[in-house]
PDB file of C-alpha atoms in Angstrom:
ATOM      1  CA  MET V 194     145.756 140.211  74.935  1.00  0.00           C
ATOM      2  CA  THR V 195     147.933 141.882  77.543  1.00  0.00           C
ATOM      3  CA  ASP V 196     150.077 141.170  80.608  1.00  0.00           C
ATOM      4  CA  ASN V 197     147.033 141.349  82.850  1.00  0.00           C
ATOM      5  CA  PRO V 198     145.988 138.112  84.639  1.00  0.00           C
ATOM      6  CA  PRO V 199     147.692 137.030  87.895  1.00  0.00           C
ATOM      7  CA  PRO V 200     149.586 134.128  86.308  1.00  0.00           C
ATOM      8  CA  ALA V 201     151.312 132.701  89.373  1.00  0.00           C
ATOM      9  CA  ALA V 202     148.030 132.374  91.227  1.00  0.00           C
ATOM     10  CA  ALA V 203     146.389 131.022  88.101  1.00  0.00           C
ATOM     11  CA  ALA V 204     149.008 128.324  87.724  1.00  0.00           C
ATOM     12  CA  ARG V 205     148.585 127.220  91.321  1.00  0.00           C
ATOM     13  CA  ALA V 206     144.797 127.092  90.957  1.00  0.00           C
ATOM     14  CA  ALA V 207     144.763 125.220  87.647  1.00  0.00           C
ATOM     15  CA  VAL V 208     143.943 121.547  87.370  1.00  0.00           C
ATOM     16  CA  ALA V 209     146.370 118.917  86.131  1.00  0.00           C
ATOM     17  CA  VAL V 210     147.008 118.361  82.438  1.00  0.00           C
ATOM     18  CA  ASP V 211     145.467 114.882  82.568  1.00  0.00           C
ATOM     19  CA  ALA V 212     142.162 116.582  83.378  1.00  0.00           C
ATOM     20  CA  ALA V 213     142.361 118.738  80.241  1.00  0.00           C
ATOM     21  CA  PRO V 214     139.326 118.864  77.954  1.00  0.00           C
ATOM     22  CA  ALA V 215     138.699 116.199  75.355  1.00  0.00           C
ATOM     23  CA  ASP V 216     138.718 117.210  71.695  1.00  0.00           C
ATOM     24  CA  ALA V 217     134.939 117.584  71.649  1.00  0.00           C
ATOM     25  CA  ASP V 218     135.103 120.096  74.493  1.00  0.00           C
ATOM     26  CA  LEU V 219     137.860 122.353  73.131  1.00  0.00           C
ATOM     27  CA  PHE V 220     135.534 124.825  71.450  1.00  0.00           C
ATOM     28  CA  ALA V 221     133.381 125.041  74.572  1.00  0.00           C
ATOM     29  CA  VAL V 222     136.499 125.964  76.525  1.00  0.00           C
ATOM     30  CA  THR V 223     137.628 128.718  74.171  1.00  0.00           C
ATOM     31  CA  ARG V 224     134.152 130.126  73.705  1.00  0.00           C
ATOM     32  CA  ALA V 225     133.593 130.368  77.442  1.00  0.00           C
ATOM     33  CA  THR V 226     136.856 132.315  77.723  1.00  0.00           C
ATOM     34  CA  LEU V 227     135.774 134.602  74.882  1.00  0.00           C
ATOM     35  CA  ARG V 228     132.430 135.242  76.575  1.00  0.00           C
ATOM     36  CA  HIS V 229     134.353 136.400  79.630  1.00  0.00           C
ATOM     37  CA  TYR V 230     136.400 138.863  77.575  1.00  0.00           C
ATOM     38  CA  ASP V 231     133.323 140.137  75.737  1.00  0.00           C
ATOM     39  CA  ALA V 232     131.532 140.720  79.033  1.00  0.00           C
ATOM     40  CA  HIS V 233     134.488 142.608  80.536  1.00  0.00           C
ATOM     41  CA  ALA V 234     135.934 144.256  77.423  1.00  0.00           C
ATOM     42  CA  ALA V 235     135.685 147.882  78.548  1.00  0.00           C
ATOM     43  CA  GLY V 236     137.200 147.202  81.961  1.00  0.00           C
ATOM     44  CA  PHE V 237     139.970 145.108  80.416  1.00  0.00           C
ATOM     45  CA  ARG V 238     140.812 147.898  77.973  1.00  0.00           C
ATOM     46  CA  ASP V 239     140.879 150.537  80.709  1.00  0.00           C
ATOM     47  CA  GLY V 240     142.988 148.358  82.976  1.00  0.00           C
ATOM     48  CA  THR V 241     145.626 147.396  80.417  1.00  0.00           C
ATOM     49  CA  TRP V 242     145.800 150.233  77.883  1.00  0.00           C
ATOM     50  CA  GLU V 243     148.835 151.871  79.490  1.00  0.00           C
ATOM     51  CA  HIS V 244     150.779 148.669  80.195  1.00  0.00           C
ATOM     52  CA  ASP V 245     154.315 148.889  78.826  1.00  0.00           C
ATOM     53  CA  VAL V 246     155.192 145.848  76.701  1.00  0.00           C
ATOM     54  CA  SER V 247     157.782 147.671  74.605  1.00  0.00           C
ATOM     55  CA  GLN V 248     160.390 145.089  75.673  1.00  0.00           C
ATOM     56  CA  ASN V 249     158.319 142.417  73.928  1.00  0.00           C
ATOM     57  CA  ILE V 250     157.668 144.527  70.851  1.00  0.00           C
ATOM     58  CA  ASP V 251     161.400 145.245  70.583  1.00  0.00           C
ATOM     59  CA  ALA V 252     162.183 141.531  70.940  1.00  0.00           C
ATOM     60  CA  LEU V 253     160.004 140.678  67.948  1.00  0.00           C
ATOM     61  CA  LEU V 254     161.112 143.542  65.718  1.00  0.00           C
ATOM     62  CA  ASP V 255     164.810 143.071  66.504  1.00  0.00           C
ATOM     63  CA  ALA V 256     164.618 139.464  65.293  1.00  0.00           C
ATOM     64  CA  ILE V 257     162.908 140.229  61.976  1.00  0.00           C
ATOM     65  CA  ALA V 258     165.415 140.410  59.137  1.00  0.00           C
ATOM     66  CA  ALA V 259     163.012 141.860  56.558  1.00  0.00           C
ATOM     67  CA  PRO V 260     163.225 145.610  55.916  1.00  0.00           C
ATOM     68  CA  PRO V 261     160.426 147.780  57.296  1.00  0.00           C
ATOM     69  CA  PRO V 262     157.569 148.264  57.061  1.00  0.00           C
ATOM     70  CA  CYS V 263     156.886 144.747  58.313  1.00  0.00           C
ATOM     71  CA  ARG V 264     153.605 142.898  58.195  1.00  0.00           C
ATOM     72  CA  ILE V 265     152.803 141.960  61.785  1.00  0.00           C
ATOM     73  CA  LEU V 266     149.966 139.728  62.958  1.00  0.00           C
ATOM     74  CA  ASP V 267     148.964 140.747  66.482  1.00  0.00           C
ATOM     75  CA  PHE V 268     147.561 137.403  67.617  1.00  0.00           C
ATOM     76  CA  GLY V 269     145.078 138.140  70.376  1.00  0.00           C
ATOM     77  CA  CYS V 270     145.145 141.874  69.736  1.00  0.00           C
ATOM     78  CA  GLY V 271     142.502 142.763  72.311  1.00  0.00           C
ATOM     79  CA  PRO V 272     141.290 146.377  72.055  1.00  0.00           C
ATOM     80  CA  GLY V 273     144.262 147.395  69.889  1.00  0.00           C
ATOM     81  CA  ARG V 274     146.910 148.778  72.216  1.00  0.00           C
ATOM     82  CA  ASP V 275     149.805 146.960  70.554  1.00  0.00           C
ATOM     83  CA  LEU V 276     148.421 147.522  67.059  1.00  0.00           C
ATOM     84  CA  ARG V 277     148.764 151.206  67.852  1.00  0.00           C
ATOM     85  CA  ALA V 278     152.371 150.708  68.958  1.00  0.00           C
ATOM     86  CA  PHE V 279     153.351 148.806  65.804  1.00  0.00           C
ATOM     87  CA  LYS V 280     151.662 151.402  63.616  1.00  0.00           C
ATOM     88  CA  ALA V 281     153.482 154.210  65.429  1.00  0.00           C
ATOM     89  CA  ARG V 282     156.772 152.507  64.567  1.00  0.00           C
ATOM     90  CA  GLY V 283     155.907 152.532  60.875  1.00  0.00           C
ATOM     91  CA  HIS V 284     154.833 148.910  60.447  1.00  0.00           C
ATOM     92  CA  ALA V 285     151.713 147.340  58.946  1.00  0.00           C
ATOM     93  CA  PRO V 286     149.909 145.474  61.732  1.00  0.00           C
ATOM     94  CA  VAL V 287     146.815 143.309  61.422  1.00  0.00           C
ATOM     95  CA  GLY V 288     144.939 142.208  64.513  1.00  0.00           C
ATOM     96  CA  LEU V 289     143.303 138.884  65.272  1.00  0.00           C
ATOM     97  CA  ASP V 290     140.965 138.206  68.150  1.00  0.00           C
ATOM     98  CA  GLY V 291     138.057 135.907  68.894  1.00  0.00           C
ATOM     99  CA  ALA V 292     136.266 138.382  71.186  1.00  0.00           C
ATOM    100  CA  VAL V 293     133.652 140.366  69.272  1.00  0.00           C
ATOM    101  CA  GLU V 294     133.934 143.384  71.560  1.00  0.00           C
ATOM    102  CA  PHE V 295     137.713 143.551  71.311  1.00  0.00           C
ATOM    103  CA  ALA V 296     137.593 143.297  67.522  1.00  0.00           C
ATOM    104  CA  ALA V 297     135.030 146.114  67.403  1.00  0.00           C
ATOM    105  CA  MET V 298     137.186 148.337  69.625  1.00  0.00           C
ATOM    106  CA  ALA V 299     140.308 147.805  67.534  1.00  0.00           C
ATOM    107  CA  ARG V 300     138.412 148.325  64.288  1.00  0.00           C
ATOM    108  CA  ALA V 301     136.912 151.533  65.647  1.00  0.00           C
ATOM    109  CA  ALA V 302     140.488 152.727  66.198  1.00  0.00           C
ATOM    110  CA  GLY V 303     141.123 152.232  62.478  1.00  0.00           C
ATOM    111  CA  PHE V 304     142.844 148.844  62.423  1.00  0.00           C
ATOM    112  CA  GLU V 305     142.213 145.779  60.295  1.00  0.00           C
ATOM    113  CA  VAL V 306     141.166 142.942  62.586  1.00  0.00           C
ATOM    114  CA  LEU V 307     140.417 139.302  61.801  1.00  0.00           C
ATOM    115  CA  LEU V 308     137.598 137.983  63.996  1.00  0.00           C
ATOM    116  CA  GLN V 309     138.680 134.365  64.497  1.00  0.00           C
ATOM    117  CA  ASP V 310     138.598 131.823  67.305  1.00  0.00           C
ATOM    118  CA  PHE V 311     142.138 130.582  67.941  1.00  0.00           C
ATOM    119  CA  LEU V 312     140.908 127.061  67.194  1.00  0.00           C
ATOM    120  CA  GLU V 313     139.363 128.054  63.852  1.00  0.00           C
ATOM    121  CA  LEU V 314     142.121 130.018  62.141  1.00  0.00           C
ATOM    122  CA  ASP V 315     141.958 130.942  58.477  1.00  0.00           C
ATOM    123  CA  LEU V 316     145.236 132.706  57.736  1.00  0.00           C
ATOM    124  CA  PRO V 317     147.022 133.490  54.460  1.00  0.00           C
ATOM    125  CA  ALA V 318     150.102 131.406  53.751  1.00  0.00           C
ATOM    126  CA  ALA V 319     153.573 132.978  53.922  1.00  0.00           C
ATOM    127  CA  HIS V 320     152.105 136.438  54.449  1.00  0.00           C
ATOM    128  CA  PHE V 321     153.473 137.942  57.675  1.00  0.00           C
ATOM    129  CA  ASP V 322     157.012 138.897  58.692  1.00  0.00           C
ATOM    130  CA  GLY V 323     156.163 138.435  62.351  1.00  0.00           C
ATOM    131  CA  VAL V 324     153.493 137.112  64.696  1.00  0.00           C
ATOM    132  CA  PHE V 325     153.127 138.865  68.044  1.00  0.00           C
ATOM    133  CA  ALA V 326     151.342 136.557  70.508  1.00  0.00           C
ATOM    134  CA  ASN V 327     151.464 138.558  73.702  1.00  0.00           C
ATOM    135  CA  ALA V 328     149.519 136.906  76.538  1.00  0.00           C
ATOM    136  CA  SER V 329     147.300 134.978  74.144  1.00  0.00           C
ATOM    137  CA  LEU V 330     148.597 131.494  73.335  1.00  0.00           C
ATOM    138  CA  PHE V 331     148.237 130.362  76.935  1.00  0.00           C
ATOM    139  CA  HIS V 332     144.476 130.347  76.325  1.00  0.00           C
ATOM    140  CA  VAL V 333     144.933 127.489  73.821  1.00  0.00           C
ATOM    141  CA  PRO V 334     144.432 124.084  75.496  1.00  0.00           C
ATOM    142  CA  ALA V 335     147.589 121.978  75.229  1.00  0.00           C
ATOM    143  CA  ARG V 336     145.753 119.387  73.154  1.00  0.00           C
ATOM    144  CA  ALA V 337     145.187 121.974  70.405  1.00  0.00           C
ATOM    145  CA  LEU V 338     148.485 123.849  70.724  1.00  0.00           C
ATOM    146  CA  PRO V 339     150.539 121.850  68.163  1.00  0.00           C
ATOM    147  CA  ARG V 340     148.005 122.572  65.413  1.00  0.00           C
ATOM    148  CA  VAL V 341     147.706 126.265  66.299  1.00  0.00           C
ATOM    149  CA  LEU V 342     151.485 126.723  66.341  1.00  0.00           C
ATOM    150  CA  GLN V 343     151.764 124.978  62.984  1.00  0.00           C
ATOM    151  CA  GLU V 344     149.167 127.322  61.511  1.00  0.00           C
ATOM    152  CA  LEU V 345     151.085 130.332  62.813  1.00  0.00           C
ATOM    153  CA  ARG V 346     154.237 128.930  61.252  1.00  0.00           C
ATOM    154  CA  GLU V 347     152.492 128.560  57.907  1.00  0.00           C
ATOM    155  CA  THR V 348     151.279 132.169  57.896  1.00  0.00           C
ATOM    156  CA  LEU V 349     154.857 133.443  58.336  1.00  0.00           C
ATOM    157  CA  LYS V 350     157.083 134.271  55.406  1.00  0.00           C
ATOM    158  CA  PRO V 351     160.360 132.343  55.056  1.00  0.00           C
ATOM    159  CA  GLY V 352     162.519 133.308  58.015  1.00  0.00           C
ATOM    160  CA  GLY V 353     159.553 134.913  59.757  1.00  0.00           C
ATOM    161  CA  VAL V 354     159.502 135.379  63.526  1.00  0.00           C
ATOM    162  CA  LEU V 355     157.072 134.323  66.250  1.00  0.00           C
ATOM    163  CA  PHE V 356     157.042 136.116  69.589  1.00  0.00           C
ATOM    164  CA  ALA V 357     155.115 134.617  72.505  1.00  0.00           C
ATOM    165  CA  SER V 358     154.702 135.716  76.092  1.00  0.00           C
ATOM    166  CA  ASN V 359     152.770 133.482  78.466  1.00  0.00           C
ATOM    167  CA  PRO V 360     152.336 133.130  82.217  1.00  0.00           C
ATOM    168  CA  ARG V 361     154.716 130.380  83.244  1.00  0.00           C
ATOM    169  CA  GLY V 362     153.750 127.458  85.450  1.00  0.00           C
ATOM    170  CA  ASP V 363     154.302 123.771  86.082  1.00  0.00           C
ATOM    171  CA  ASN V 364     152.620 122.337  82.983  1.00  0.00           C
ATOM    172  CA  ARG V 365     149.103 122.385  84.351  1.00  0.00           C
ATOM    173  CA  GLU V 366     146.041 123.758  82.655  1.00  0.00           C
ATOM    174  CA  GLY V 367     142.543 124.549  83.763  1.00  0.00           C
ATOM    175  CA  TRP V 368     140.087 127.250  84.750  1.00  0.00           C
ATOM    176  CA  HIS V 369     141.035 130.475  86.493  1.00  0.00           C
ATOM    177  CA  GLY V 370     137.664 132.004  87.154  1.00  0.00           C
ATOM    178  CA  GLU V 371     135.879 132.202  83.795  1.00  0.00           C
ATOM    179  CA  ARG V 372     139.056 131.913  81.716  1.00  0.00           C
ATOM    180  CA  TYR V 373     140.892 128.774  80.681  1.00  0.00           C
ATOM    181  CA  GLY V 374     144.671 128.738  80.594  1.00  0.00           C
ATOM    182  CA  ALA V 375     147.633 126.409  80.096  1.00  0.00           C
ATOM    183  CA  TYR V 376     150.742 127.255  82.144  1.00  0.00           C
ATOM    184  CA  HIS V 377     153.967 125.802  80.732  1.00  0.00           C
ATOM    185  CA  ASP V 378     157.490 125.811  82.075  1.00  0.00           C
ATOM    186  CA  TRP V 379     160.345 126.614  79.704  1.00  0.00           C
ATOM    187  CA  ALA V 380     161.237 123.036  78.746  1.00  0.00           C
ATOM    188  CA  HIS V 381     157.628 122.101  78.024  1.00  0.00           C
ATOM    189  CA  TRP V 382     156.975 125.261  76.002  1.00  0.00           C
ATOM    190  CA  ARG V 383     160.230 124.830  74.053  1.00  0.00           C
ATOM    191  CA  ASP V 384     159.243 121.288  73.091  1.00  0.00           C
ATOM    192  CA  PHE V 385     155.880 122.450  71.740  1.00  0.00           C
ATOM    193  CA  VAL V 386     157.324 125.272  69.636  1.00  0.00           C
ATOM    194  CA  THR V 387     160.322 123.408  68.241  1.00  0.00           C
ATOM    195  CA  ALA V 388     158.076 120.488  67.274  1.00  0.00           C
ATOM    196  CA  ALA V 389     155.950 122.953  65.282  1.00  0.00           C
ATOM    197  CA  GLY V 390     158.921 123.929  63.104  1.00  0.00           C
ATOM    198  CA  PHE V 391     160.611 126.835  64.891  1.00  0.00           C
ATOM    199  CA  THR V 392     164.106 127.413  66.194  1.00  0.00           C
ATOM    200  CA  GLU V 393     164.775 129.518  69.271  1.00  0.00           C
ATOM    201  CA  VAL V 394     166.190 133.029  68.936  1.00  0.00           C
ATOM    202  CA  ARG V 395     166.050 133.885  72.644  1.00  0.00           C
ATOM    203  CA  HIS V 396     163.899 133.718  75.737  1.00  0.00           C
ATOM    204  CA  TYR V 397     163.619 135.785  78.892  1.00  0.00           C
ATOM    205  CA  TYR V 398     161.410 136.356  81.928  1.00  0.00           C
ATOM    206  CA  ARG V 399     159.309 139.403  82.813  1.00  0.00           C
ATOM    207  CA  PRO V 400     159.209 141.888  84.432  1.00  0.00           C
ATOM    208  CA  ALA V 401     162.886 142.641  83.915  1.00  0.00           C
ATOM    209  CA  GLY V 402     165.191 143.286  86.848  1.00  0.00           C
ATOM    210  CA  LEU V 403     163.297 141.239  89.452  1.00  0.00           C
ATOM    211  CA  PRO V 404     164.146 137.930  91.153  1.00  0.00           C
ATOM    212  CA  ARG V 405     162.906 134.922  89.183  1.00  0.00           C
ATOM    213  CA  ALA V 406     160.169 134.216  91.711  1.00  0.00           C
ATOM    214  CA  GLN V 407     158.739 137.649  90.872  1.00  0.00           C
ATOM    215  CA  GLN V 408     158.943 137.132  87.097  1.00  0.00           C
ATOM    216  CA  PRO V 409     155.736 135.264  86.238  1.00  0.00           C
ATOM    217  CA  TRP V 410     155.903 135.831  82.477  1.00  0.00           C
ATOM    218  CA  LEU V 411     157.952 133.692  80.088  1.00  0.00           C
ATOM    219  CA  ALA V 412     158.731 135.455  76.804  1.00  0.00           C
ATOM    220  CA  SER V 413     160.297 133.703  73.822  1.00  0.00           C
ATOM    221  CA  VAL V 414     161.308 134.549  70.268  1.00  0.00           C
ATOM    222  CA  TRP V 415     161.357 131.968  67.464  1.00  0.00           C
ATOM    223  CA  ARG V 416     162.302 131.802  63.798  1.00  0.00           C
ATOM    224  CA  LYS V 417     160.464 129.712  61.243  1.00  0.00           C
ATOM    225  CA  VAL V 418     162.540 126.745  60.113  1.00  0.00           C
ATOM    226  CA  GLU V 419     162.401 126.168  56.390  1.00  0.00           C
ATOM    227  CA  GLU V 420     161.618 122.664  55.236  1.00  0.00           C
ATOM    228  CA  ALA V 421     164.396 120.883  53.381  1.00  0.00           C
TER     229      ALA V 421
END
């Protein structure tokens, strides 16, 4: 995905966490969001293709200790904009998206793409040097987030790195139009990711150089903690 939705407005419009979907409804939530992206895929691609997220790409790559080329999982790759950027830097990216239209677009551009719902992941163990989750994990309902983060941890090699950028909020989740989102503040997000077996490398707010009130995106970099 990309830095596209109006996250501050979305956070204000969202419903409280205690109204979040029950386990039986989680797939209905994600599939409704995917239907939205499939229905608007071309417009989404045209509206986001030139967005500059090089700061986020640099944050992930700078934290990876493995020598290039690195295996990168672009989690929520959308039409393939960031796959193109990783490839241009000499790395070996693989995309993952649950939207059929996005997967088709990225494949048509020559990239390997896994067509998987975020709640039904089937990833190889200890395979990737980095996971790039740019504007994607916020679509995972909080109830399912611990499991999804654990699965991303397991697909990373020892010492592998997770990057995540999400619209920040006040720990509410709910519908913003036809898309579902969960909007965490830093402390809440940190608790989720550390509990999944990661240690923080750094975090920052986007866009750079603006007052905090005008920085709706929370970006964070994490390293996989090895089990004793």
